Tab-separated table of C-alpha atoms in Angstrom:
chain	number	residue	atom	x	y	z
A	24	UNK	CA	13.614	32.037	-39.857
A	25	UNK	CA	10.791	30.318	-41.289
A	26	UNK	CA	10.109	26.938	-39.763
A	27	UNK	CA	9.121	23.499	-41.268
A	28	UNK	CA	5.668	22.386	-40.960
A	29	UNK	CA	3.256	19.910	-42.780
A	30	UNK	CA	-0.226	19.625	-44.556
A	31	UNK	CA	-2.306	19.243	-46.518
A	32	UNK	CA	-0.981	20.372	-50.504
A	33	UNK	CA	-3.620	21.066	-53.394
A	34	UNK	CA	-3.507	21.754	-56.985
A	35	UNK	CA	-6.620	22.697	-58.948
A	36	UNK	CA	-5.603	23.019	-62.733
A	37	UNK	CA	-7.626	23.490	-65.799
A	38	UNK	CA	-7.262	20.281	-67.939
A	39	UNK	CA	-6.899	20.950	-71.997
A	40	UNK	CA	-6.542	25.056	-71.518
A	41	UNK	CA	-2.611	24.838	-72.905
A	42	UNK	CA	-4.598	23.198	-76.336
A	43	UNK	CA	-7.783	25.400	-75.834
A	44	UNK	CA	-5.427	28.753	-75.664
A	45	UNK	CA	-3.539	27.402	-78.998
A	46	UNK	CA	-6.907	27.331	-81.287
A	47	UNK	CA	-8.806	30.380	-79.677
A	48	UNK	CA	-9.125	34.283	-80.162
A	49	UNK	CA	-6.583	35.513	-77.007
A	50	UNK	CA	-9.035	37.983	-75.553
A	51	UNK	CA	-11.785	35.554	-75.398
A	52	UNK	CA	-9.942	32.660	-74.145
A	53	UNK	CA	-8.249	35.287	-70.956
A	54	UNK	CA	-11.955	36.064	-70.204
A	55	UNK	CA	-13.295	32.748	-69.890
A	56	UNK	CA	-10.070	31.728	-67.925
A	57	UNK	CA	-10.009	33.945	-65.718
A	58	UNK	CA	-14.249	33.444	-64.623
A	59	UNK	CA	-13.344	29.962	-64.387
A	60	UNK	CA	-10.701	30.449	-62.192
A	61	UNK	CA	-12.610	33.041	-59.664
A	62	UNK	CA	-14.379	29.723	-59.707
A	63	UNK	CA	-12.271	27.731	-58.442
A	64	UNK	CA	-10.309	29.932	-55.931
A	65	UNK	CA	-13.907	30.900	-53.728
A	66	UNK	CA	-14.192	27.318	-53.859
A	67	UNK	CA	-10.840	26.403	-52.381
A	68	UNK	CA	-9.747	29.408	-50.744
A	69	UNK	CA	-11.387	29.401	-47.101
A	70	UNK	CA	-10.599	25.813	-46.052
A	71	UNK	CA	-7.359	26.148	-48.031
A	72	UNK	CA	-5.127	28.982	-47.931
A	73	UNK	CA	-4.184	30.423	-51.110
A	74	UNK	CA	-0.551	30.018	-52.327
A	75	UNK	CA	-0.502	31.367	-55.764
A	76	UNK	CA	-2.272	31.150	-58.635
A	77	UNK	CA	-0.223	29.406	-61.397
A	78	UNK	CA	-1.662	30.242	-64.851
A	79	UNK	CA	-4.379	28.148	-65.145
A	80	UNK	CA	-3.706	26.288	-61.915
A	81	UNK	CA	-4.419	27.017	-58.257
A	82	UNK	CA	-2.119	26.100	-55.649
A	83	UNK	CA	-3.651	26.192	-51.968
A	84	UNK	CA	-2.174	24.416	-48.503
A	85	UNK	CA	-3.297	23.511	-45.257
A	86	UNK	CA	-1.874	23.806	-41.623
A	87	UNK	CA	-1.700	20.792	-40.013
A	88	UNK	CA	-4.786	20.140	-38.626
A	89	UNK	CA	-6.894	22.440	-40.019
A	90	UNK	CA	-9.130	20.334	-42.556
A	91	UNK	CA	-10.680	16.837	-41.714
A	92	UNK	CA	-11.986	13.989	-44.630
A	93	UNK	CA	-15.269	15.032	-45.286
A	94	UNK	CA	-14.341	18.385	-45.083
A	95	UNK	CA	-11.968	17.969	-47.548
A	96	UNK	CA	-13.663	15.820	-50.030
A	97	UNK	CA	-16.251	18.656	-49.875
A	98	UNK	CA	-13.887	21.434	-50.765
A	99	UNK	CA	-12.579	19.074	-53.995
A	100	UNK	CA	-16.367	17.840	-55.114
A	101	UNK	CA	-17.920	21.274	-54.831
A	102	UNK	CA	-15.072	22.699	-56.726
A	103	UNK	CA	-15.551	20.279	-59.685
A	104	UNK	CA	-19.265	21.224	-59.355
A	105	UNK	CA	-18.742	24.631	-59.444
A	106	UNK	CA	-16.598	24.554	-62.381
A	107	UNK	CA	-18.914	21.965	-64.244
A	108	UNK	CA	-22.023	24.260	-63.759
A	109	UNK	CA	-20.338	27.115	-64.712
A	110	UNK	CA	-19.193	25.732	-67.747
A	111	UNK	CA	-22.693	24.821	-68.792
A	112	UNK	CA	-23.481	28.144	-67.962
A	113	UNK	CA	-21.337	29.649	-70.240
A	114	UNK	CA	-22.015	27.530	-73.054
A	115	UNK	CA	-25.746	27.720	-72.793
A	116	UNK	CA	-25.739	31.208	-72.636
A	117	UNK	CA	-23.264	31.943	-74.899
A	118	UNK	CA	-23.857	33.894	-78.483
A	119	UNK	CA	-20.437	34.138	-79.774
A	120	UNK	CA	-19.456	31.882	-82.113
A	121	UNK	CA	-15.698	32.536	-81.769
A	122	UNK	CA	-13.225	29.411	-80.904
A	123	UNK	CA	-13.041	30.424	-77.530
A	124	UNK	CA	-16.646	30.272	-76.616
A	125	UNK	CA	-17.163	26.978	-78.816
A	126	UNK	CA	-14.488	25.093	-77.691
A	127	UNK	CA	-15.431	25.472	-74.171
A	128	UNK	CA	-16.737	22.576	-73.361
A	129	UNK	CA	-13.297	21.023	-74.359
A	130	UNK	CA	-12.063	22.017	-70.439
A	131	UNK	CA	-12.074	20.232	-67.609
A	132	UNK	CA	-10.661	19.803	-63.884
A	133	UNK	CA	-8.492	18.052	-62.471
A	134	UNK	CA	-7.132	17.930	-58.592
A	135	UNK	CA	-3.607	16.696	-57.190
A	136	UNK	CA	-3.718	16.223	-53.183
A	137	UNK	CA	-0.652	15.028	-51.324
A	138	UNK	CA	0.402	15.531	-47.495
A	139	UNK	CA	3.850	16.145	-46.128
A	140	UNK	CA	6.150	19.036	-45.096
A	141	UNK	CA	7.151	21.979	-46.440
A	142	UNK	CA	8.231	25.895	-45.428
A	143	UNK	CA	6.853	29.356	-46.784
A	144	UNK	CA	9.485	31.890	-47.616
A	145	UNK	CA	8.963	35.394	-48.039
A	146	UNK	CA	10.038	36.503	-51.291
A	147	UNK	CA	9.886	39.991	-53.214
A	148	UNK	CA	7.128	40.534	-50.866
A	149	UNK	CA	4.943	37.155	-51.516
A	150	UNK	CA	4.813	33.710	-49.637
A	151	UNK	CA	6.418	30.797	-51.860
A	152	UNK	CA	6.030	26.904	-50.542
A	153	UNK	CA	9.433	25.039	-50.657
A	154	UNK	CA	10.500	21.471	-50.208
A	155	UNK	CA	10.457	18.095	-52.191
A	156	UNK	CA	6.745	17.554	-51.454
A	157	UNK	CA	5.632	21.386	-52.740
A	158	UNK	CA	7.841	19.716	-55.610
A	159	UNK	CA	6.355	16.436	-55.780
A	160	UNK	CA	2.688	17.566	-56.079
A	161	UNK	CA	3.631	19.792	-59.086
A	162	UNK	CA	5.365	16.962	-60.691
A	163	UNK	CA	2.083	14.622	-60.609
A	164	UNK	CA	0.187	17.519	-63.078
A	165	UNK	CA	2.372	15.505	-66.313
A	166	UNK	CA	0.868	11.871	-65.524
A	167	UNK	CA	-0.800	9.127	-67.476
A	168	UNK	CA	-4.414	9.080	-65.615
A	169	UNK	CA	-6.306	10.301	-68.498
A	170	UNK	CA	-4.262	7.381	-70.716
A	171	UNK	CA	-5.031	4.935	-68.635
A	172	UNK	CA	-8.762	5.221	-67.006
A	173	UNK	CA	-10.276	7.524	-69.647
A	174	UNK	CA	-10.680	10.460	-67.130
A	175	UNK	CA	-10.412	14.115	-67.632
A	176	UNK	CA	-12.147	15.499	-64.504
A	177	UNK	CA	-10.671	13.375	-61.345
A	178	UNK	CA	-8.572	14.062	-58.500
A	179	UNK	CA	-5.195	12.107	-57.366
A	180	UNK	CA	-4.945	11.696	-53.686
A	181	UNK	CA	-1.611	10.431	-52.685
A	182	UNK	CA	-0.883	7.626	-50.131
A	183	UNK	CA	0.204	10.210	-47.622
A	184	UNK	CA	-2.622	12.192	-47.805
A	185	UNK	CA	-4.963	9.208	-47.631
A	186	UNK	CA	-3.315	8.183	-44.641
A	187	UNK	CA	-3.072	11.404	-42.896
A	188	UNK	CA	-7.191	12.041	-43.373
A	189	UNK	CA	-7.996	8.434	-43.011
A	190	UNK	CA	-9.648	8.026	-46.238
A	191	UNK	CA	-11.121	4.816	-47.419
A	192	UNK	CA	-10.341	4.426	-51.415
A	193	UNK	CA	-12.699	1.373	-51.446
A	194	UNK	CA	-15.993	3.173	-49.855
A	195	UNK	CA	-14.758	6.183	-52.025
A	196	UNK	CA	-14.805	4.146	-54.895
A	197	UNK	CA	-11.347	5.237	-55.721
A	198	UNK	CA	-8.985	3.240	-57.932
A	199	UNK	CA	-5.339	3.074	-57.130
A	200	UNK	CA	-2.822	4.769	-59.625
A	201	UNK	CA	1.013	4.657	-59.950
A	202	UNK	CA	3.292	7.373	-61.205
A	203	UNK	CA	6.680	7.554	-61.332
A	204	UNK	CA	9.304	10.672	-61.371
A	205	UNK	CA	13.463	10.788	-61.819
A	206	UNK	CA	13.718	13.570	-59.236
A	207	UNK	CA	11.009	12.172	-56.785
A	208	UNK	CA	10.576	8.887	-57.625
A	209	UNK	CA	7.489	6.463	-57.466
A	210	UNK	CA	4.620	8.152	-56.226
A	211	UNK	CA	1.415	5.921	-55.380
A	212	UNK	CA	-1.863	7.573	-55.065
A	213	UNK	CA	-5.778	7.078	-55.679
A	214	UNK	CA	-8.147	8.189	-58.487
A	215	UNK	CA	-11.561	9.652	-57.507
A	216	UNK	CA	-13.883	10.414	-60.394
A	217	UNK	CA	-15.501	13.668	-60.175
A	218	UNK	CA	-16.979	12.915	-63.498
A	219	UNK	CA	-18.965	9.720	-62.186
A	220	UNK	CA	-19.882	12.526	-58.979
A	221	UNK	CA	-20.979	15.203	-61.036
A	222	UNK	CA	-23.030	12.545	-62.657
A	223	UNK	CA	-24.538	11.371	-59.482
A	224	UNK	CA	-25.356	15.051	-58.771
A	225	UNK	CA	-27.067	16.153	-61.551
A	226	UNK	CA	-29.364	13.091	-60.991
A	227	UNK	CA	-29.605	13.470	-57.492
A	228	UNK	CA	-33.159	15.266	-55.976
A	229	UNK	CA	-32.517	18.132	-53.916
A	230	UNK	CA	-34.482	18.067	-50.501
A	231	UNK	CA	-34.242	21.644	-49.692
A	232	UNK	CA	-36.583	24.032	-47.242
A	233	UNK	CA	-37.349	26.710	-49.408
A	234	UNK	CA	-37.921	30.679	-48.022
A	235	UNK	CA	-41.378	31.136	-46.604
A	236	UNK	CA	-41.856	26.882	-46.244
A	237	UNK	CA	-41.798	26.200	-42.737
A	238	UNK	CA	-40.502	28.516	-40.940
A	239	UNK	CA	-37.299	30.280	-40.122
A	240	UNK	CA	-35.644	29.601	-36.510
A	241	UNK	CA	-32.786	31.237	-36.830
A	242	UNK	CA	-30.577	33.793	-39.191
A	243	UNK	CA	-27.160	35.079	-38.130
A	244	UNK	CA	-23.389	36.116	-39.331
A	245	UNK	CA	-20.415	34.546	-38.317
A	246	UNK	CA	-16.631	35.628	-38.596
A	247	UNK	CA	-15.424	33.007	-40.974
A	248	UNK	CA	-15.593	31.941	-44.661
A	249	UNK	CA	-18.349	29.034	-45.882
A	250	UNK	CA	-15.913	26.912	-45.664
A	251	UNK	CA	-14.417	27.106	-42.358
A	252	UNK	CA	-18.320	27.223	-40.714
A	253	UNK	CA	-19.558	24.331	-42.516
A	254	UNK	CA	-16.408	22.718	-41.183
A	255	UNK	CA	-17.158	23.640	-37.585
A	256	UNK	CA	-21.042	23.343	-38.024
A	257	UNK	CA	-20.873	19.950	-39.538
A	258	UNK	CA	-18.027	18.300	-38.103
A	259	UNK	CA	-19.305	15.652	-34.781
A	260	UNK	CA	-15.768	16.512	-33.129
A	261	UNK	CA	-16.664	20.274	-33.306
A	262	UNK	CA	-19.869	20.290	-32.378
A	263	UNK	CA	-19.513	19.643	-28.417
A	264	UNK	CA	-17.377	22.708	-28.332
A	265	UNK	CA	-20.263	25.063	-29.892
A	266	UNK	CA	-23.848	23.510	-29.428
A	267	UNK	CA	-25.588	23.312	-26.076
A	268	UNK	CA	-25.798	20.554	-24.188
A	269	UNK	CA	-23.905	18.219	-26.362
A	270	UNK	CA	-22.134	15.912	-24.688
A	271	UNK	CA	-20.799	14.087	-27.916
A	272	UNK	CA	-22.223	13.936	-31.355
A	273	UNK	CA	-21.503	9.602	-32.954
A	274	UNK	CA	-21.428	9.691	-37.037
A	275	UNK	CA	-21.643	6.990	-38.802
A	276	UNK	CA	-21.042	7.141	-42.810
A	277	UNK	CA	-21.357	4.523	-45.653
A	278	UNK	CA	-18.612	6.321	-47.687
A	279	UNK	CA	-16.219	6.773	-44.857
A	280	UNK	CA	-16.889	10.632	-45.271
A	281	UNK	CA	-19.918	12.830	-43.982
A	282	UNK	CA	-22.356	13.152	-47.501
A	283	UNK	CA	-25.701	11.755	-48.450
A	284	UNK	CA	-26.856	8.888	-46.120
A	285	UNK	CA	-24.824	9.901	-43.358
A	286	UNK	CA	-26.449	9.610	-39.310
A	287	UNK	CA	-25.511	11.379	-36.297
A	288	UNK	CA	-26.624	9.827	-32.683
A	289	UNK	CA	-26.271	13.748	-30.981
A	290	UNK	CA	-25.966	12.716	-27.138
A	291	UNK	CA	-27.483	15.778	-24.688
A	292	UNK	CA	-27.369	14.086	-21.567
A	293	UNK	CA	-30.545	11.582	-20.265
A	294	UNK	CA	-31.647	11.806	-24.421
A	295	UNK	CA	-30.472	11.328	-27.858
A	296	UNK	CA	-31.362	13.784	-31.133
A	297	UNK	CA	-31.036	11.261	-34.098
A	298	UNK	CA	-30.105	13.101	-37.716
A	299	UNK	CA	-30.077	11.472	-40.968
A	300	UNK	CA	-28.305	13.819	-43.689
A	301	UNK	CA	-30.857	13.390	-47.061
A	302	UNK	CA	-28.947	16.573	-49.112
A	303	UNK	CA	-25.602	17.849	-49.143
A	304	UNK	CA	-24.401	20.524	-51.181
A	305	UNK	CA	-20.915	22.274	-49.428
A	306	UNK	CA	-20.597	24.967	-48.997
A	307	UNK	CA	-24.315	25.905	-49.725
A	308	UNK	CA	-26.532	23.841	-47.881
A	309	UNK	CA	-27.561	20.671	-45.921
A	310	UNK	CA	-30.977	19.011	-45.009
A	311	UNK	CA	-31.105	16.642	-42.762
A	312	UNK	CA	-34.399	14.750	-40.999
A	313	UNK	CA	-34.458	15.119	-36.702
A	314	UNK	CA	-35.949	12.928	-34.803
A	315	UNK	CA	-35.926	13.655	-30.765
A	316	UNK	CA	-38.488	14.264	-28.243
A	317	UNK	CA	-40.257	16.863	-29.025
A	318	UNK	CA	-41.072	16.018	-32.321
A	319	UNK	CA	-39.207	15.034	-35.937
A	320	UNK	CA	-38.950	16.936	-39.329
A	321	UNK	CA	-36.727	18.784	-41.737
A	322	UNK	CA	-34.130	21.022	-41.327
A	323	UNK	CA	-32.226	22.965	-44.080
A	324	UNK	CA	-28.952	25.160	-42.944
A	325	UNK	CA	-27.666	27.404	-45.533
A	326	UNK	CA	-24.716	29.251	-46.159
A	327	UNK	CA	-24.099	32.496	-47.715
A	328	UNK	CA	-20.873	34.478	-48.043
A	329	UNK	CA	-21.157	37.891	-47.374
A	330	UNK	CA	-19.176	40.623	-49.376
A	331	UNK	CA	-15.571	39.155	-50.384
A	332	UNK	CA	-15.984	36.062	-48.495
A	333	UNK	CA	-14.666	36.385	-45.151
A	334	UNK	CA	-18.138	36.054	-43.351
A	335	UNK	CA	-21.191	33.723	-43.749
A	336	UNK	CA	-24.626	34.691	-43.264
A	337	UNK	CA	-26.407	31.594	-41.993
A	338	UNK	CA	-30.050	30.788	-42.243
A	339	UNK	CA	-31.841	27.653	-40.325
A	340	UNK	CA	-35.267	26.493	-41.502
A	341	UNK	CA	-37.160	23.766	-40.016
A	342	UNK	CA	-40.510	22.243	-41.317
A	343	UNK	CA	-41.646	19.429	-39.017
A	344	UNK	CA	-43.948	15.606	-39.983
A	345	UNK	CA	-47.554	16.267	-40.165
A	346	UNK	CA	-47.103	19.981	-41.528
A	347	UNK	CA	-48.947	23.460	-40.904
A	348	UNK	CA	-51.058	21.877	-38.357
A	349	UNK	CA	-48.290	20.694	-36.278
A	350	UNK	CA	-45.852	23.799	-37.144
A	351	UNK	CA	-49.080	25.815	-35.532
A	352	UNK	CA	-49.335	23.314	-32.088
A	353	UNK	CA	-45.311	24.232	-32.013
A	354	UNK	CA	-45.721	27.598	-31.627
A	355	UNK	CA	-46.161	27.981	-28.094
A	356	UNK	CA	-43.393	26.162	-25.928
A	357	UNK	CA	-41.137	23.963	-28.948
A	358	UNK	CA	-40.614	27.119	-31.717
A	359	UNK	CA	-39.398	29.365	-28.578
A	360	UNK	CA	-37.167	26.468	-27.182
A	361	UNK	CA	-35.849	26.179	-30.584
A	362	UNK	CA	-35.128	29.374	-31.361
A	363	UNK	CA	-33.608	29.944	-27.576
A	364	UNK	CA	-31.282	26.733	-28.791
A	365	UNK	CA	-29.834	28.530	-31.850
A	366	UNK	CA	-29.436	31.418	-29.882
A	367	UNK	CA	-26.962	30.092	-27.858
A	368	UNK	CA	-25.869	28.425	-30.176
A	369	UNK	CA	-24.716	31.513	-32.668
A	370	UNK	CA	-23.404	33.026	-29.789
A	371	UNK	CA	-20.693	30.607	-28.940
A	372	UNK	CA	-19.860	30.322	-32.568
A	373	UNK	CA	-19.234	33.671	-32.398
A	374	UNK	CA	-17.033	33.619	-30.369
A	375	UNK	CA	-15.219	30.180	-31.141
A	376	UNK	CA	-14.954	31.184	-34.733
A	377	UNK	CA	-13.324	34.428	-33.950
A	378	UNK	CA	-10.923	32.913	-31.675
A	379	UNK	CA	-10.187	30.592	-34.693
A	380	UNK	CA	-9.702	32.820	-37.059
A	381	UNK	CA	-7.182	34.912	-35.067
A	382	UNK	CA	-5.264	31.809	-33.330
A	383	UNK	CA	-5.139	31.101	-37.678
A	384	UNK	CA	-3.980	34.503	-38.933
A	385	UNK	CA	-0.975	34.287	-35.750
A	386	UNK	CA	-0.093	30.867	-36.550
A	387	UNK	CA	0.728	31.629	-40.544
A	388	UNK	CA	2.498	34.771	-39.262
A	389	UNK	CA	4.855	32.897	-36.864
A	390	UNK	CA	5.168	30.240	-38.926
A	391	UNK	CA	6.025	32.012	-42.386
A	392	UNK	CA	8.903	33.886	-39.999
C-alpha cells in the first residue's frame, strides 16, 4: 500500500500556448512545443522527479528532504533562462514565416511551487500524485497574477513552501499574492519575477575561466544528474561530508539564497579558505575568488551532463592573482597539493553520490508501494 509522504510540488507550464495553438499551423506549433518542453524537463528533472508531463505543463515532486532554498531557486531561475534563451534562439534563427514561428515570442513561463503531502499510486502501469495539495497546486495555474502585477513569466511560491525552505520573500524581492478556490479555499503565496531575473542576467558579466586560461586541476564523472551534484558540490551542509578536511563550511547570503555575492568562511582545522561567489549560472557553472594560505585567485567549476543526463562530467579550473608568473612559481609544491585535494575529493563523491542515488531509487520504490 502506498504510503503518505510530503514535498516539495512543481508545475512548469507554458503561459499563452492554449491562444498560440488556436492561431498557428498544427505541425509547427507541436514542434516548437515540444523543443520547448525538452527544455524545461532537463531543467527540472534531476533535482525534481518527473511526474508527468501535462500538455504543455510539467509536473515534477520532491521527497522530503531532498532539495534545499538555493537549490531550488536555482532549478526555477535556470529553467526560465533556459526557456527564455531558447526562445530567442528560435526566433532569431527562424526563416519561416508561418504563425507558429512568428508568434513565438507570444510564450512565456510560468512556475507554481507549494509543499505538503501527498501519495503516488500505480496506475495502468504509471505513477499518479494524489491528495488535496497535488490538487491545490493545479488549481493555482487559473489565477489573477498576470491581472494584477503585469507578469507573464513569474513563479508562485506558496506559504507552505516558503516556510518549509525558509525563504525570505523580502531579500527575494517577492511580492505577496492571494488566490482563492471553492474546493481548496484561500491559498496565500509569493510572486517572484523571473522576468525582472532574466533581465538582471542578460546584463550581468560573466566571470568565467575559459579552456586553456589557467589551468585545469581537475576533470572527473560522477553518478548523478547536474542537478543533484551542484546540489551536493555547492551546498555548505554537504560539503563536510565530501571535501577533505572540512570541518564546517559558514555561508552567508544577501538574498537569503546561495547566488551572486554570496561568501563561504570554509573551516579546515587551525585555518580558514574564504570564497566569494562572483558568477552563478546552475546547473552550468560557478566562479568564485579563494583566498587562503597558499595563495588567492579564480576558480570556475563546470558541469556537463553526459549522454541522457544521469551523469555529470565535471571540470575545475583555477587561475590565481598576479597571473602566468605566479601560475609558473605554483607548479612545484601548490598545483600538486591542489590537484591531490580534488583527488580525494572526486573520490568520496563517488562514492557519496552513488550511495545517494541508490538510497533515492529504494526510497521511491518503497514509498510508491
Amino acid at each position: 500500500m502506498a504510503r503518505v509522504q510530503q514535498g516539495c510540488l512543481a508545475l512548469g507550464d507554458i503561459t499563452g500556448y492554449t491562444k498560440y495553438l488556436a492561431g498557428t499551423e498544427l505541425e509547427h506549433s507541436q514542434d516548437v512545443l515540444a523543443d520547448l518542453m525538452n527544455v524545461l524537463v532537463a531543467q527540472m528533472r534531476g533535482l525534481l522527479h518527473l511526474a508527468k508531463l501535462e500538455g504543455d505543463a510539467v509536473f515534477c515532486y520532491e521527497h522530503e528532504g531532498e532539495a534545499d532554498a538555493s537549490t531550488l531557486m536555482a532549478m526555477i531561475e535556470s529553467s526560465y533562462f533556459a526557456f527564455a534563451k531558447r526562445l530567442q534562439t528560435i526566433t532569431r534563427h527562424t526563416t519561416c514565416d508561418c504563425n507558429a514561428c512568428r508568434l513565438i515570442p507570444q510564450l512565456n513561463l510560468k512556475f507554481m511551487v507549494h509543499h505538503g503531502q501527498f501519495l503516488i499510486h500505480e496506475i495502468a502501469g504509471s505513477r499518479e500524485l494524489v491528495g488535496r495539495e497535488v490538487i491545490l497546486v493545479h488549481r493555482l495555474l487559473k489565477n489573477a497574477v498576470t491581472e494584477k502585477t503585469g507578469l507573464r513569466g513569474y513563479a508562485m511560491l506558496t506559504r507552505p513552501c516558503v516556510q518549509r525552505f525558509g525563504l525570505d520573500p523580502a531579500a527575494l524581492g517577492m511580492a505577496e499574492h492571494v488566490e482563492a478556490f471553492e474546493d481548496v479555499g484561500e491559498v496565500t503565496g509569493y510572486i517572484h519575477s523571473l522576468e525582472r531575473r532574466w533581465e538582471e542576467e542578460q546584463r550581468r558579466q560573466a566571470v568565467y575561466i575559459t579552456p586553456g586560461e589557467g589551468v585545469t586541476l581537475s576533470e572527473f564523472e560522477l553518478p548523478a544528474p547536474p542537478p543533484i551534484v551542484w546540489d551536493y558540490v555547492t551546498s555548505p551542509a554537504k560539503r563536510p561530508r565530501w571535501q577533505p578536511d572540512t570541518l564546517r563550511v559558514e555561508q552567508r547570503n544577501p538574498r537569503g539564497v546561495a547566488g551572486i555575492g554570496t561568501t563561504n568562511h570554509c573551516v579546515h582545522g587551525d585555518f580558514e579558505v574564504v570564497e566569494e561567489i562572483l558568477d552563478w549560472k546552475p546547473f552550468q557553472y560557478f566562479t568564485e575568488r579563494s583566498q587562503a594560505p597558499f595563495g588567492s585567485g579564480l576558480f570556475t567549476t563546470e558541469f556537463q551532463p553526459v549522454g541522457n543526463g544521469s551523469r555529470t562530467h565535471v571540470t575545475l579550473r583555477f587561475l590565481p592573482d598576479g597571473g602566468s608568473e605566479v601560475l609558473h612559481a605554483m607548479e612545484a609544491e601548490v598545483l600538486p597539493m591542489l590537484r591531490h585535494f580534488y583527488e580525494l575529493s572526486r573520490e568520496n563523491l563517488v562514492l557519496l553520490l552513488t550511495a545517494v542515488q541508490a538510497a533515492a531509487t529504494e526510497r521511491a520504490q518503497s514509498l510508491s508501494g
